[in-house]
Amino acid sequence: MSFLYAGALAITLLVVAPVIAHLLRVRRARVQPFPATHLLPKRTMETRKRQRMNDPLLLLVRALVITAIALVGATTLIASKRMRLFRPDGASMGIVLIIDDSLSMRVRDDGVKSRFDIVKQRAEQLVLDASPSDNIAVILAGTPARLALGPTTDLTAVERTVKSLQVSDRATDLDGALQLAVSLLSAIVQPARRVIVLSDWCDGKSLHEPLGEGVHGDIWFVPLDVSADVHDCAVVQAERKSTRIIAKISCSGIPDSVASRAVRPRQVVAKAADETVGKIELDERLMRGGGTTQVIIDAGAKASLVDTIVLEGIAGSGDWIAHNDRAPVAQQLRGTTIGVVTDQATSRQTAGGVPVAEQALRAIIAASNSNAVVQPVTVLSDNEQELARYSALVLDNPEPLSPELREALGKWLERGATALVALGTRSASAALGTSLQPLVSSAVHWQTGAFEVDTSKTDLGPSSSSLQNLAAKGRAMIPTDRLDKRTVLASWQDGQALVLSHEVGKGRVYVVGLPFDPAVSDFALRPSFLALLHIVLREAERRNVGSRIEVGGTWLFDTNKVKVRTPAGNYPVEFGDFHGYRARVVPELAGRYDIDAAGELDTRFAVISDSELDFRQRKTRANTDDTSLGSTEGNVDISRWIVMGLLGLLAVELLIRAPWSKRFSGQFSG
Amino acid sequence: MSHAKQQPLLHQIDWRAVHSLRLQARAVADGVYAGMHHSHRRGAGVEFGGYREYVVGDDMRWIDRRALMRHNRLMVRLFETETDRQLQLIVDATSSMSFTGKHAPASKFYYASLIAAALCRVALWAGDPVALRYIGGNNARPVALGASRDTFERVVNSLENTVAQGDASVGEQAIERTMQAVAREARRGATIVLLSDLLDLAAQSEHRFAALCVRRHVVVAAQVLDREELTLPYEGTQRFTSLEGNLTVETNPNEVRQHYQSALDDWTNDWTAPLIARGGKALRTVTDQDPVQTVLGIVNAVSKVSV
């Protein structure tokens, strides 16, 4: 606290005046020698009242009034951590607030307030300081980046939205949030626009290019003081396999600043209803150096009872996020396995050994941090149980299927599987009794000639334009009749479908009117091909029911009778139209989710991302500390608040001195 | 009490008003003396009544030479057959007696001295021997029992030279000495008068005084108070300080007046109760009251004591 005119504080000395007056009055009692003094009552009410302040409440109020006047006169300034946004010429602005609600924001650097609480408080301060004509949007940077509130001038709505924000267990997607923010800013009418990023900058991409590099516009990366000592270990996931419990443990590693300290051992403990069933020591090297490891605990006969894996013990100077030290145990979950069935003769020849679709899928899986597995399939089994191993199948130029295989494939699809079929010349050569049903509705015809794609009618994401000048030497005519929920994703210039999808039961089939053979077309070499495979991968992962997803992922349901329960109670379900689905569940916290979808019970798990245990901060682009954008601290003149308090005190004094309140004040004066 | 402001005692009392009075004791006196008293012992025999230490004024004829030679102390022989009625005066000369109210003519000690001198005069007129003793006081010299003409002068001089001082509330031995001396000296049927405010005397002093009610003694306690002590006339909050002891009380007299007066009465009653129970008499006088009325009151009290 500081004062502009400290001399005015001398007024405060007047506070002692009433006290001195009282003391003088007390001393004025006359001294009277009296022989029978011992017969007088020692102390009477009147003398007690006289020795006491007549009305301490009134004295207090007046002392406060004098103090307040002195403080106003001195112009009191207090050092404040309050966020202040600098405006160009005081104009109204278009503001996009990016608030990081990821798991790393749970860290309490000072041991008291979490990073999320700090940024949330800052966001509230910004909203309070906003001009009524400011257009403000709120984006959350937990993966995937998402819009919490579209641009609005309704500051009450913004304040309400910010106040309602909760930290999640999501990973961090600052890049996505920035892209979303930039696209939002372009739609804002105010010429002065600014993106304000409130984050801890721990998105697991500390070695990537600085955040915001290449993004135009004013971006204020609000600095946040974080401790360099932060480290943590977490149980990412746990599953049961026979009598063994397999837990995936990730550690951030201990920073150099605290590495010299002794590391106290930690144990991975398997618990069945709070009873320890098995225990194993966590490797100190993992705690010190960081990384991810699998820990296997043999729980014996009690394995089926184990419900939780807990990290016990405190490492070094402390485990900074206790929230992620336990995880529920799932039955061994079926991962997403994608089988690739290709024409070995053609694909191996052109791609140098590994089929092009297989190579592309592996690359996409690696780039998207997916847990999916690609498995080449030589011969497609007509056994339904063997097909069930696959979440998705990619069939490149398949031959028409036998009746047994068609039946097995149909049932596999109806249970919710995904298939991508690239039709080629072999697909069109149907033998007697064979067809490609249920992948397509009827026989396929191969058409030779030069065909071009109508990119204006292509819906394969940003890379749709890459299908220009495809120069296909032929095409398969996709029969589109009797296909349920058919969606055309790409078309030829004559309107024939190049890529379409349709549903079979709970499953989805993507059909391409070209094989992946580069000899027929460049389709497999174009970015749109990768986009299509990515769509199939995501669809397969999403439909891989009963499995786990990362926090922030989505479970979709085609029924609106969905109820979800977590150990904490009922979990909210969103109802609406989500690309044809009627209900959606987005897990915000890691853990177990018991789902009742139209009477079909299922248990699913949301897990945290390893990247959230990387507490190294990502760099931001050069102008992050640009003080022309705003400030997080400074002196604030609180005189107006003191004046408000002064008016309040005067009102209180009037109340005390009012005739009808004598009794009231008398209670205070004793 | 300021002696500079005091006038000689002899001029402070209307002697004519008390001239015709005699100390009329209704009780049967223990001696015969010029037809003034009735003695329960008839006859002219002289009976040895014991020894006591010589004090100034004693008749030299009764000094026992053998006792002087044996103990090297002047001892006086006492005779039971003396028919005069002693008057033993005990005057409280502690600090509390020096109190003078704003409208009072004199201090309580001065008033008590006046009453004592008047009683002395009355007794001497009747031919009764008088002795004077003090409780507390500075330069307080007791006057030995005497009935000679100069006895009155000695009593008055002693009273004039005494300054009310000292704390009797903590000096039990002073009261004990005085009471023992009176008990030893007073012959059967003696009149014992205590002039005191009865406020600051030591604990159990009322019982010591009441213990004098033996051998047909006529014992009277006259409480001398100032008008202010009686009415507590002060206004506004006062800080009262005691004259004896170290007590200070801050209070508003308006608030406690009734309580104080009740306490004063209770205190007085408690003090005099043992005395009255043993046949003694107690009365209260105020310094602004006519001394003649006070002396008459005491004489009447003496006369009413049933022996």
Coordinates of C-alpha atoms in Angstrom, one line a residue, chain A residues 395-398 420-424 427 510-516:
Chain A
L395 CA -10.4 -53.6 -48.3
D396 CA -8.5 -52.5 -51.3
N397 CA -10.0 -53.8 -54.6
P398 CA -11.7 -56.8 -52.9
L420 CA -13.4 -48.8 -46.0
V421 CA -13.8 -50.4 -49.4
A422 CA -11.9 -49.3 -52.4
L423 CA -13.6 -50.7 -55.5
G424 CA -11.5 -51.7 -58.4
S427 CA -14.6 -55.9 -57.4
Y510 CA -17.0 -46.0 -46.5
V511 CA -16.9 -46.8 -50.2
V512 CA -14.4 -45.4 -52.7
G513 CA -15.0 -45.7 -56.4
L514 CA -11.3 -46.1 -57.1
P515 CA -8.7 -48.7 -55.9
F516 CA -5.6 -47.5 -54.1

